[in-house]
PDB file of C-alpha atoms in Angstrom:
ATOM      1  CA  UNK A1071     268.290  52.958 -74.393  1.00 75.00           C
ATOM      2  CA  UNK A1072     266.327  49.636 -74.676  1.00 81.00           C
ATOM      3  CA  UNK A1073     266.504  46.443 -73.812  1.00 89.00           C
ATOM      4  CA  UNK A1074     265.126  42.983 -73.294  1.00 94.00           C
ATOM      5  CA  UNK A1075     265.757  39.688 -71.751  1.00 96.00           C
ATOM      6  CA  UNK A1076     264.241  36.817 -72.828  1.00 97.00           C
ATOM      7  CA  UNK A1077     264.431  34.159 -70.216  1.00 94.00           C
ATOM      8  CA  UNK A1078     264.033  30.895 -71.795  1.00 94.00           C
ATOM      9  CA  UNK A1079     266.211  30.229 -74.340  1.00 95.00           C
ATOM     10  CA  UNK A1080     264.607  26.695 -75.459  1.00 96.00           C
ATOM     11  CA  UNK A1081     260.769  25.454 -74.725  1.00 97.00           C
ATOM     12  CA  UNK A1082     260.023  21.977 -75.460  1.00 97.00           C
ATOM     13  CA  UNK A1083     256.225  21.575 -75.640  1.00 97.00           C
ATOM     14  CA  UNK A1084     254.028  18.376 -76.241  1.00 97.00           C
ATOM     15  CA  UNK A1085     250.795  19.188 -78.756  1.00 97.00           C
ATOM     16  CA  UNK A1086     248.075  20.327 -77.647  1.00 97.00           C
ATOM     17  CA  UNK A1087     249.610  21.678 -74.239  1.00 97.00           C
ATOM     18  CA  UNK A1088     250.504  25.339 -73.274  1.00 97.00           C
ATOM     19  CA  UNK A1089     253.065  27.197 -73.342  1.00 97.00           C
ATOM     20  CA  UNK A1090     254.399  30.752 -71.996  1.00 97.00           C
ATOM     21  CA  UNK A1091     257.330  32.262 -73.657  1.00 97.00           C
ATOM     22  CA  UNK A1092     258.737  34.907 -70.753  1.00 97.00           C
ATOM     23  CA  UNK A1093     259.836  38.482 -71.986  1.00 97.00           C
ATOM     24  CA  UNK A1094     261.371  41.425 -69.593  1.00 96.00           C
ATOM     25  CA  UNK A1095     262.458  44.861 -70.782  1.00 93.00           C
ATOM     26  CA  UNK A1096     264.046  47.762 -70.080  1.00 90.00           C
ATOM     27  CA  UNK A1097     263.420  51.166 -70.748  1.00 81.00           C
ATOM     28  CA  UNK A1098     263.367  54.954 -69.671  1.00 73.00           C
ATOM     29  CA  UNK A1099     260.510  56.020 -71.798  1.00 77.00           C
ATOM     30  CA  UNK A1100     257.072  54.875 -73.024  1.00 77.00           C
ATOM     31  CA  UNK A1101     257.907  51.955 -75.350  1.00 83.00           C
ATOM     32  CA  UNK A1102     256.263  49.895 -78.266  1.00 89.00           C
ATOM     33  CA  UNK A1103     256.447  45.927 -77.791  1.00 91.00           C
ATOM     34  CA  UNK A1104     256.543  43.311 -80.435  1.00 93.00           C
ATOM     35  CA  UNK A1105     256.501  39.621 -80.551  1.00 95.00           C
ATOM     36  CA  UNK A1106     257.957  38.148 -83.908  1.00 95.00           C
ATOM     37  CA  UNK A1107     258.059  34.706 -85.150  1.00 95.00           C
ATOM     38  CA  UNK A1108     261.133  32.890 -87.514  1.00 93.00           C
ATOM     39  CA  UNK A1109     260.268  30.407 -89.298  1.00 91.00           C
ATOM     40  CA  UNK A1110     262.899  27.737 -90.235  1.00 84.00           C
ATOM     41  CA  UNK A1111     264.673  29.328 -93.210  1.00 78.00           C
ATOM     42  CA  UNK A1112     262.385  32.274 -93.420  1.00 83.00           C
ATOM     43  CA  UNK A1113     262.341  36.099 -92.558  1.00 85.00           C
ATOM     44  CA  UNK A1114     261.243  37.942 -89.126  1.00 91.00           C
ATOM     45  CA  UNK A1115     257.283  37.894 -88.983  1.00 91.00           C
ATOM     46  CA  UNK A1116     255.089  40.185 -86.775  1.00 91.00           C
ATOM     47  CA  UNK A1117     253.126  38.093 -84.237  1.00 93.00           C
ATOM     48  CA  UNK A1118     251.520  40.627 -82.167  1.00 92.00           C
ATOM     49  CA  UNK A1119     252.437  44.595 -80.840  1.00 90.00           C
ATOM     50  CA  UNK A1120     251.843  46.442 -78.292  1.00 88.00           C
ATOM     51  CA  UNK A1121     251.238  50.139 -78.730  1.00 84.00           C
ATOM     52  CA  UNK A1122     248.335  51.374 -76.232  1.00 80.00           C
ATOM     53  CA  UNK A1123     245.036  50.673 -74.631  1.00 81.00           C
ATOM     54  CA  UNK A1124     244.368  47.639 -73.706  1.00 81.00           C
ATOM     55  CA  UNK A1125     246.853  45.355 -72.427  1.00 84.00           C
ATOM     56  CA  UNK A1126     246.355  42.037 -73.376  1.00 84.00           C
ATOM     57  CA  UNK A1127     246.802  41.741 -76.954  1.00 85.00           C
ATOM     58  CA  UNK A1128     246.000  39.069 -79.711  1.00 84.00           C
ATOM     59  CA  UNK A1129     247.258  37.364 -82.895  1.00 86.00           C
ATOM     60  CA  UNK A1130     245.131  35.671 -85.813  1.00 79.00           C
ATOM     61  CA  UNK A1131     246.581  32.401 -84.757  1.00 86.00           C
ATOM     62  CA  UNK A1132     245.680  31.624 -80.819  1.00 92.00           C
ATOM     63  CA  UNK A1133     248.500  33.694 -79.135  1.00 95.00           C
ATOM     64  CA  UNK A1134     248.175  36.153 -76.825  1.00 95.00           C
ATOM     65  CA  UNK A1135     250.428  38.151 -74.745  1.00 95.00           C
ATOM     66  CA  UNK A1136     249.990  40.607 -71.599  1.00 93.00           C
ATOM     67  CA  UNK A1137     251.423  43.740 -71.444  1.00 91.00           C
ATOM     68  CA  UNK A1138     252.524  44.400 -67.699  1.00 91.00           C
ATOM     69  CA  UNK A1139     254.057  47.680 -66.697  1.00 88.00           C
ATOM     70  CA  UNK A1140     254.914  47.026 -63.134  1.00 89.00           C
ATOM     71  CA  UNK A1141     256.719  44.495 -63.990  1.00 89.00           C
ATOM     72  CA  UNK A1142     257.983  45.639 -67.469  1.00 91.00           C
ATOM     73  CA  UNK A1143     257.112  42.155 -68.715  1.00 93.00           C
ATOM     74  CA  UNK A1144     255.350  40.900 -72.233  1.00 95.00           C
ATOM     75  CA  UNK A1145     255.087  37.662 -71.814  1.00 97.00           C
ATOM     76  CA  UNK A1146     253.360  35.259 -74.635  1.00 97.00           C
ATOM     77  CA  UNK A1147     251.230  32.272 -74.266  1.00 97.00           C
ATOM     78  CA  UNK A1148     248.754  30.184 -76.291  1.00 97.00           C
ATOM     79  CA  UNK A1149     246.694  28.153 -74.948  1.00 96.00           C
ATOM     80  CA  UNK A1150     247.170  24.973 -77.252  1.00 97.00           C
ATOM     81  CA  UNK A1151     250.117  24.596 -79.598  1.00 97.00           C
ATOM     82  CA  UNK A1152     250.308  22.789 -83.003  1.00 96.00           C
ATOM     83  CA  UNK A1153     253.072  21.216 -84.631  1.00 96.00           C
ATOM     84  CA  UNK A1154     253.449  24.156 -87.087  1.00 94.00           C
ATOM     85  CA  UNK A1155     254.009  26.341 -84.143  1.00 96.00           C
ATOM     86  CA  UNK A1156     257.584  25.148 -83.706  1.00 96.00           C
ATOM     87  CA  UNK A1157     259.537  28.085 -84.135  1.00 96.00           C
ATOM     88  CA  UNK A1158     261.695  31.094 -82.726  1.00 96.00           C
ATOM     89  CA  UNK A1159     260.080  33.825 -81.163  1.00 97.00           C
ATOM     90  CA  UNK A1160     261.579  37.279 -80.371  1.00 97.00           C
ATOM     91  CA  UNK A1161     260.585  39.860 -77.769  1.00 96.00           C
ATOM     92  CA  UNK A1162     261.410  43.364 -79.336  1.00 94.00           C
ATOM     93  CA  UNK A1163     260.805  47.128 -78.031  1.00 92.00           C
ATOM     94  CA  UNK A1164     261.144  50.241 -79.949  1.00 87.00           C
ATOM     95  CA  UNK A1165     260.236  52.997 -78.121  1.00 78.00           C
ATOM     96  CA  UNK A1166     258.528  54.684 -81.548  1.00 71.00           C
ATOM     97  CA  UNK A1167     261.676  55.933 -83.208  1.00 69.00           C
ATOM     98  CA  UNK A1168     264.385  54.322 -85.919  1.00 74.00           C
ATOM     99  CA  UNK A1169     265.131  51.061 -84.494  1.00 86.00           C
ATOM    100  CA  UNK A1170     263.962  47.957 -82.807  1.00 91.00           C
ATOM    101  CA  UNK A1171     265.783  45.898 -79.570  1.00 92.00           C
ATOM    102  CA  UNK A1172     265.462  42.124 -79.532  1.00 95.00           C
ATOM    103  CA  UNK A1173     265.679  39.882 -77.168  1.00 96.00           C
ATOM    104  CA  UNK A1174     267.768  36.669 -77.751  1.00 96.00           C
ATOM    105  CA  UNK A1175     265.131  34.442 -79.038  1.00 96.00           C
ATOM    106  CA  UNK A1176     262.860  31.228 -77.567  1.00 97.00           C
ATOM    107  CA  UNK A1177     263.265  28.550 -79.723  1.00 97.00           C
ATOM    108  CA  UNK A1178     259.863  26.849 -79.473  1.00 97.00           C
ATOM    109  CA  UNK A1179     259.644  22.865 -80.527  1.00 97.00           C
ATOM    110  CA  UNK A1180     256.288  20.846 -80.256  1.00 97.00           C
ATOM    111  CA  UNK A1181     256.360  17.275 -80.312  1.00 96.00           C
ATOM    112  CA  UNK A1182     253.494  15.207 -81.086  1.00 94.00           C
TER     113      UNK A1182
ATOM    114  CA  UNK B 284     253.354  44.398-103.371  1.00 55.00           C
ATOM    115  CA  UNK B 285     255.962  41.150-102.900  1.00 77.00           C
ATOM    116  CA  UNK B 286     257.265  42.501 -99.283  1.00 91.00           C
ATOM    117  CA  UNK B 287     260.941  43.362 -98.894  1.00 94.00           C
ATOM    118  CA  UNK B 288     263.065  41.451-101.243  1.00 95.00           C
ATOM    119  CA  UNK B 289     267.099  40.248-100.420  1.00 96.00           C
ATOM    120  CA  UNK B 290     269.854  39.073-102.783  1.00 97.00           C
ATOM    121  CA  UNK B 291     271.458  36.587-102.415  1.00 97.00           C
ATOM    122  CA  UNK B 292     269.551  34.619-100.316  1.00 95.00           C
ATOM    123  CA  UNK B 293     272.987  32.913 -99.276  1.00 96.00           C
ATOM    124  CA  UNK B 294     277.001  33.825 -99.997  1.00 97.00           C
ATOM    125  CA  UNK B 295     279.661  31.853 -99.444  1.00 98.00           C
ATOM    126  CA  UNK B 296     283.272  33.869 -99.300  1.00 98.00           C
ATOM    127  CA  UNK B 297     286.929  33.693 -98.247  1.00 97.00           C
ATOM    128  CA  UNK B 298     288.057  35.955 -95.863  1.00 97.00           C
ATOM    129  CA  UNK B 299     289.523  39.101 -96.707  1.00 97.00           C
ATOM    130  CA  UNK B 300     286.852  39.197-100.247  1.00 98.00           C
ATOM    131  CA  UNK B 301     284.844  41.862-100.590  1.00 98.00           C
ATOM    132  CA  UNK B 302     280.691  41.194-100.911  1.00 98.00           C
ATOM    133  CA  UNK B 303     277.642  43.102-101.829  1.00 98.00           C
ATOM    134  CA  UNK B 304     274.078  42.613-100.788  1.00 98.00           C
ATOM    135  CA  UNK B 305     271.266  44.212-102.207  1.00 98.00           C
ATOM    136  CA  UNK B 306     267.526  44.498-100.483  1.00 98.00           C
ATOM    137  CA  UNK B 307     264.231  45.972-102.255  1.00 97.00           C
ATOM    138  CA  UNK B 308     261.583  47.425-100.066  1.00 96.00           C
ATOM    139  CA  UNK B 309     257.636  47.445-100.322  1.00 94.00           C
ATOM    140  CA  UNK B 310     257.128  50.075-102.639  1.00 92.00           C
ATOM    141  CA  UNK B 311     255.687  52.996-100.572  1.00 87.00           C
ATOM    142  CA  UNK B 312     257.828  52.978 -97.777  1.00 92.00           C
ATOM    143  CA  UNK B 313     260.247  55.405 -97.070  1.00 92.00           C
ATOM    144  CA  UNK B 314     262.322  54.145 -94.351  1.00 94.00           C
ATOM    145  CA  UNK B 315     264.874  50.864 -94.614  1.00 96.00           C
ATOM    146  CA  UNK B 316     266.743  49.243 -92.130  1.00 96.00           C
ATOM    147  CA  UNK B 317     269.402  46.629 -91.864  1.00 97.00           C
ATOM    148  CA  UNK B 318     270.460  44.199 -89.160  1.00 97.00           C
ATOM    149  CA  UNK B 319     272.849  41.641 -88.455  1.00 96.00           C
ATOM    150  CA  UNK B 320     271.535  37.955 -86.750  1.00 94.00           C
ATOM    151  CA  UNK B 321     274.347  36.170 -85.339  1.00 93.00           C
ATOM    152  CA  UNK B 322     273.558  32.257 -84.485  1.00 88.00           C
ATOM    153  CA  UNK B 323     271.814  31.869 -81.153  1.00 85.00           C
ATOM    154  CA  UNK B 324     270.907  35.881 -81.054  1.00 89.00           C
ATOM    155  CA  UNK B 325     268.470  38.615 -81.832  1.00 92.00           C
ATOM    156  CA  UNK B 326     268.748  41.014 -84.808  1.00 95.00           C
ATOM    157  CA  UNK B 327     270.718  43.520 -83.826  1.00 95.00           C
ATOM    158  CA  UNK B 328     270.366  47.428 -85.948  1.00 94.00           C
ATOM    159  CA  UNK B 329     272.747  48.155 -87.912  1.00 95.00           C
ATOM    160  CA  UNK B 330     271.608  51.201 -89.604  1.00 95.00           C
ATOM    161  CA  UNK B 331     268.679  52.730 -91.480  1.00 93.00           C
ATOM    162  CA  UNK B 332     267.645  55.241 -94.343  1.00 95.00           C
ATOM    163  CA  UNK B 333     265.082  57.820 -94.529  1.00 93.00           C
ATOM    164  CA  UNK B 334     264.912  57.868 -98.447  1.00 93.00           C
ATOM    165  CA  UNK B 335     268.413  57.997 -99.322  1.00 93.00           C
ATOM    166  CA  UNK B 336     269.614  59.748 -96.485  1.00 93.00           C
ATOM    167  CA  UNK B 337     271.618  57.101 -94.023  1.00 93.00           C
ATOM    168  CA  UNK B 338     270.423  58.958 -90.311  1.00 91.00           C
ATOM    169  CA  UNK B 339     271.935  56.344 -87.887  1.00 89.00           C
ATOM    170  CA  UNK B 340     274.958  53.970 -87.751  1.00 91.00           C
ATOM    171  CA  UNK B 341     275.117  51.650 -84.907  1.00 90.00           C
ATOM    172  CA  UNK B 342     278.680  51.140 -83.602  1.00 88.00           C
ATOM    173  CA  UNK B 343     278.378  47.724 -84.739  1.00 85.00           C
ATOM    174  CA  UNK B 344     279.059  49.255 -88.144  1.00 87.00           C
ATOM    175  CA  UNK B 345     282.478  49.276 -88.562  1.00 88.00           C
ATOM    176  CA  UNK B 346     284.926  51.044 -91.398  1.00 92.00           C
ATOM    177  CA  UNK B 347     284.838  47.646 -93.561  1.00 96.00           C
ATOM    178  CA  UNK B 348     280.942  48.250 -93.636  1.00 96.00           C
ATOM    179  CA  UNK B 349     279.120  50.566 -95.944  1.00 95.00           C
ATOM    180  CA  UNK B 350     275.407  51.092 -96.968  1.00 96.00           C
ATOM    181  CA  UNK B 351     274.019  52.770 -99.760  1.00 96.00           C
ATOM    182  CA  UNK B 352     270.438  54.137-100.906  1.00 96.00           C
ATOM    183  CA  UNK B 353     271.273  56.244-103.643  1.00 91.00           C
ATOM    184  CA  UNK B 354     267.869  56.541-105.450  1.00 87.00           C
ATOM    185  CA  UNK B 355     265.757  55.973-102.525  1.00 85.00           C
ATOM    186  CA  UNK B 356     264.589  52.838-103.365  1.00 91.00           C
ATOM    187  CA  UNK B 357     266.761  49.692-102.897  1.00 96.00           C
ATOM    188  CA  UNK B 358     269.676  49.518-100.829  1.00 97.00           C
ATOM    189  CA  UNK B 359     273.238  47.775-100.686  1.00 98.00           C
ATOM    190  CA  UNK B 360     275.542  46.794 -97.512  1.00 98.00           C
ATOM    191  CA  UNK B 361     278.711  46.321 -98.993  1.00 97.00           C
ATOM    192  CA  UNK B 362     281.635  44.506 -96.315  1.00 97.00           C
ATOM    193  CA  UNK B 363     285.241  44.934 -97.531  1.00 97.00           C
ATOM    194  CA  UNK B 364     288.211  42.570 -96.479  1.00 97.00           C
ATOM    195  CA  UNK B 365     285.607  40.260 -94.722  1.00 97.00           C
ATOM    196  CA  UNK B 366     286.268  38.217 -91.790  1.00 96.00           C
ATOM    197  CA  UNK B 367     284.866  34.994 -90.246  1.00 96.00           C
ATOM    198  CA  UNK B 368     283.327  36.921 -87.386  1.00 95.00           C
ATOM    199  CA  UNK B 369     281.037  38.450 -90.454  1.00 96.00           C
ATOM    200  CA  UNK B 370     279.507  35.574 -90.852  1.00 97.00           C
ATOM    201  CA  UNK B 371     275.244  36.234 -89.740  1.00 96.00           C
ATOM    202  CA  UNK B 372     272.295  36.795 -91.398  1.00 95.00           C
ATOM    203  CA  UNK B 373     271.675  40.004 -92.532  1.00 97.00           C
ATOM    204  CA  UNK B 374     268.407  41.020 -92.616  1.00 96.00           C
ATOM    205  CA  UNK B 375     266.681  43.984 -93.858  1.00 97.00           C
ATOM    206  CA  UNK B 376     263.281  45.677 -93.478  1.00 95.00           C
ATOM    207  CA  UNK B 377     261.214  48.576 -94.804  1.00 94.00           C
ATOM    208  CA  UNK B 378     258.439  50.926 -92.928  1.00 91.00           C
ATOM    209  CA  UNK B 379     256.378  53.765 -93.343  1.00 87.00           C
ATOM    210  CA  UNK B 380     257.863  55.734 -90.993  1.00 79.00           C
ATOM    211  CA  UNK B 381     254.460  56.997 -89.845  1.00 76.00           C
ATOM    212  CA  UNK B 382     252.682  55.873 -86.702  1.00 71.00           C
ATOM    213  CA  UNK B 383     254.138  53.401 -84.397  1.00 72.00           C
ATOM    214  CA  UNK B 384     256.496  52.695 -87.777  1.00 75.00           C
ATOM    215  CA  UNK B 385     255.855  48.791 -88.174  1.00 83.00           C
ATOM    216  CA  UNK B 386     258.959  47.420 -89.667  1.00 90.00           C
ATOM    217  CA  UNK B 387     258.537  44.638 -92.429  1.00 91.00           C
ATOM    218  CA  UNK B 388     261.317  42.021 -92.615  1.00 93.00           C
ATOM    219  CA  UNK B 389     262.964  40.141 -95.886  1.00 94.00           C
ATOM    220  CA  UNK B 390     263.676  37.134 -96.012  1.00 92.00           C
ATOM    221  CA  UNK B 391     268.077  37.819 -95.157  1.00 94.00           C
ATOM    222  CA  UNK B 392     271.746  36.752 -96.379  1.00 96.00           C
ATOM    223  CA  UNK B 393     272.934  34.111 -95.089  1.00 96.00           C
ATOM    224  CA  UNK B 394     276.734  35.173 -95.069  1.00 97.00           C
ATOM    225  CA  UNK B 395     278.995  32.421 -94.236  1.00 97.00           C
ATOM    226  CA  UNK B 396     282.932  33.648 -94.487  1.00 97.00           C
ATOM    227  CA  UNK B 397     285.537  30.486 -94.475  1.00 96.00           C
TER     228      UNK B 397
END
């Protein structure tokens, strides 16, 4: 079984500054690793996935997130948010079959 | 292709009514999946179809809940006598099923039971 802690339940972040959205999992086998986005009112979007290869991985939109075995972390950061970043973000494994585990969510909110 | 599709977007109920939702999934993809997003938590699986066979129930899924995919195609979740601790989103998704089996969300149900 799978599954994964999200350790920030709220970031607050001024525009324009960083931020690093903290993801640990759990798991007995090779796993898959997701990052998904909700936008107010809107349905689960795929940020960025881990699957093999490299591991630091990269969305269309500035984020990035490092996939680090060791420590069976995923964590995501960007470098420079916007106000349309404001958000929740979920962590989620799968480890390639039926069904995916999600973390609790990061509710992301940038302020100008 | 217009994604994965839910209806209602939003039900209101009394407890102890029954109430139907219905999802559509991109076109091509075999495999459909529903979860249940409680305020202040992750989706968490419910169940999921390959075609219209249901292969896994979380326990989550109690007796009150049923889910259907009788053609294949579009699927209903059907809770009987419901209660306020059914109130969540309920979101579904669609995949493939082939390769690392990305899962495509709708948009959910915003159940609210009074």
């Amino acid at each position: 079984a799978q599954s994964v802690t999200q350790l920030d339940s709220q970031v607050p972040v001024f525009e324009e500054a960083p931020v690093e959205l903290r993801c640990n999992y759990s798991s007995s086998v090779s796993v898959y690793l997701f990052w998904y986005v909700q936008y107010p009112n809107q349905g689960l979007q795929l940020l960025l996935k881990y699957l093999s290869g490299s591991t630091l991985v990269e969305s269309i939109n500035g984020f990035e997130a490092e996939f680090n075995k060791s420590k069976t972390s995923f964590h995501l950061r960007k470098p420079s948010v916007h106000i349309s970043d404001t958000a929740e973000y979920f962590c989620a494994v799968s480890d390639g079959g039926n069904k995916l585990s999600f973390g609790a969510g990061t509710t992301v909110t940038v302020r100008a | 292709d217009t994604g994965v599709s839910q209806d209602p977007r939003h039900k209101i109920t009394k407890r102890g009514q029954n109430v139907t939702f219905r999802c559509d999934p991109i076109s091509e993809h075999n495999r459909l999946y529903w979860y249940r997003q409680t305020l202040g938590q992750g989706p968490e699986f419910l169940t999921y179809f390959q075609n219209e066979a249901q292969l896994e129930k979380s326990r989550l899924l109690s007796d009150r809940f049923s889910a259907e995919r009788p053609k294949g195609s579009f699927s209903t979740l059907e809770i009987q006598r419901t209660e306020q601790g059914d109130s969540a989103m309920y979101l579904c998704a669609s995949s493939t099923g082939t390769g690392y089996n990305e899962q495509f969300f709708g948009p959910g149900t915003r159940l609210t039971v009074l």
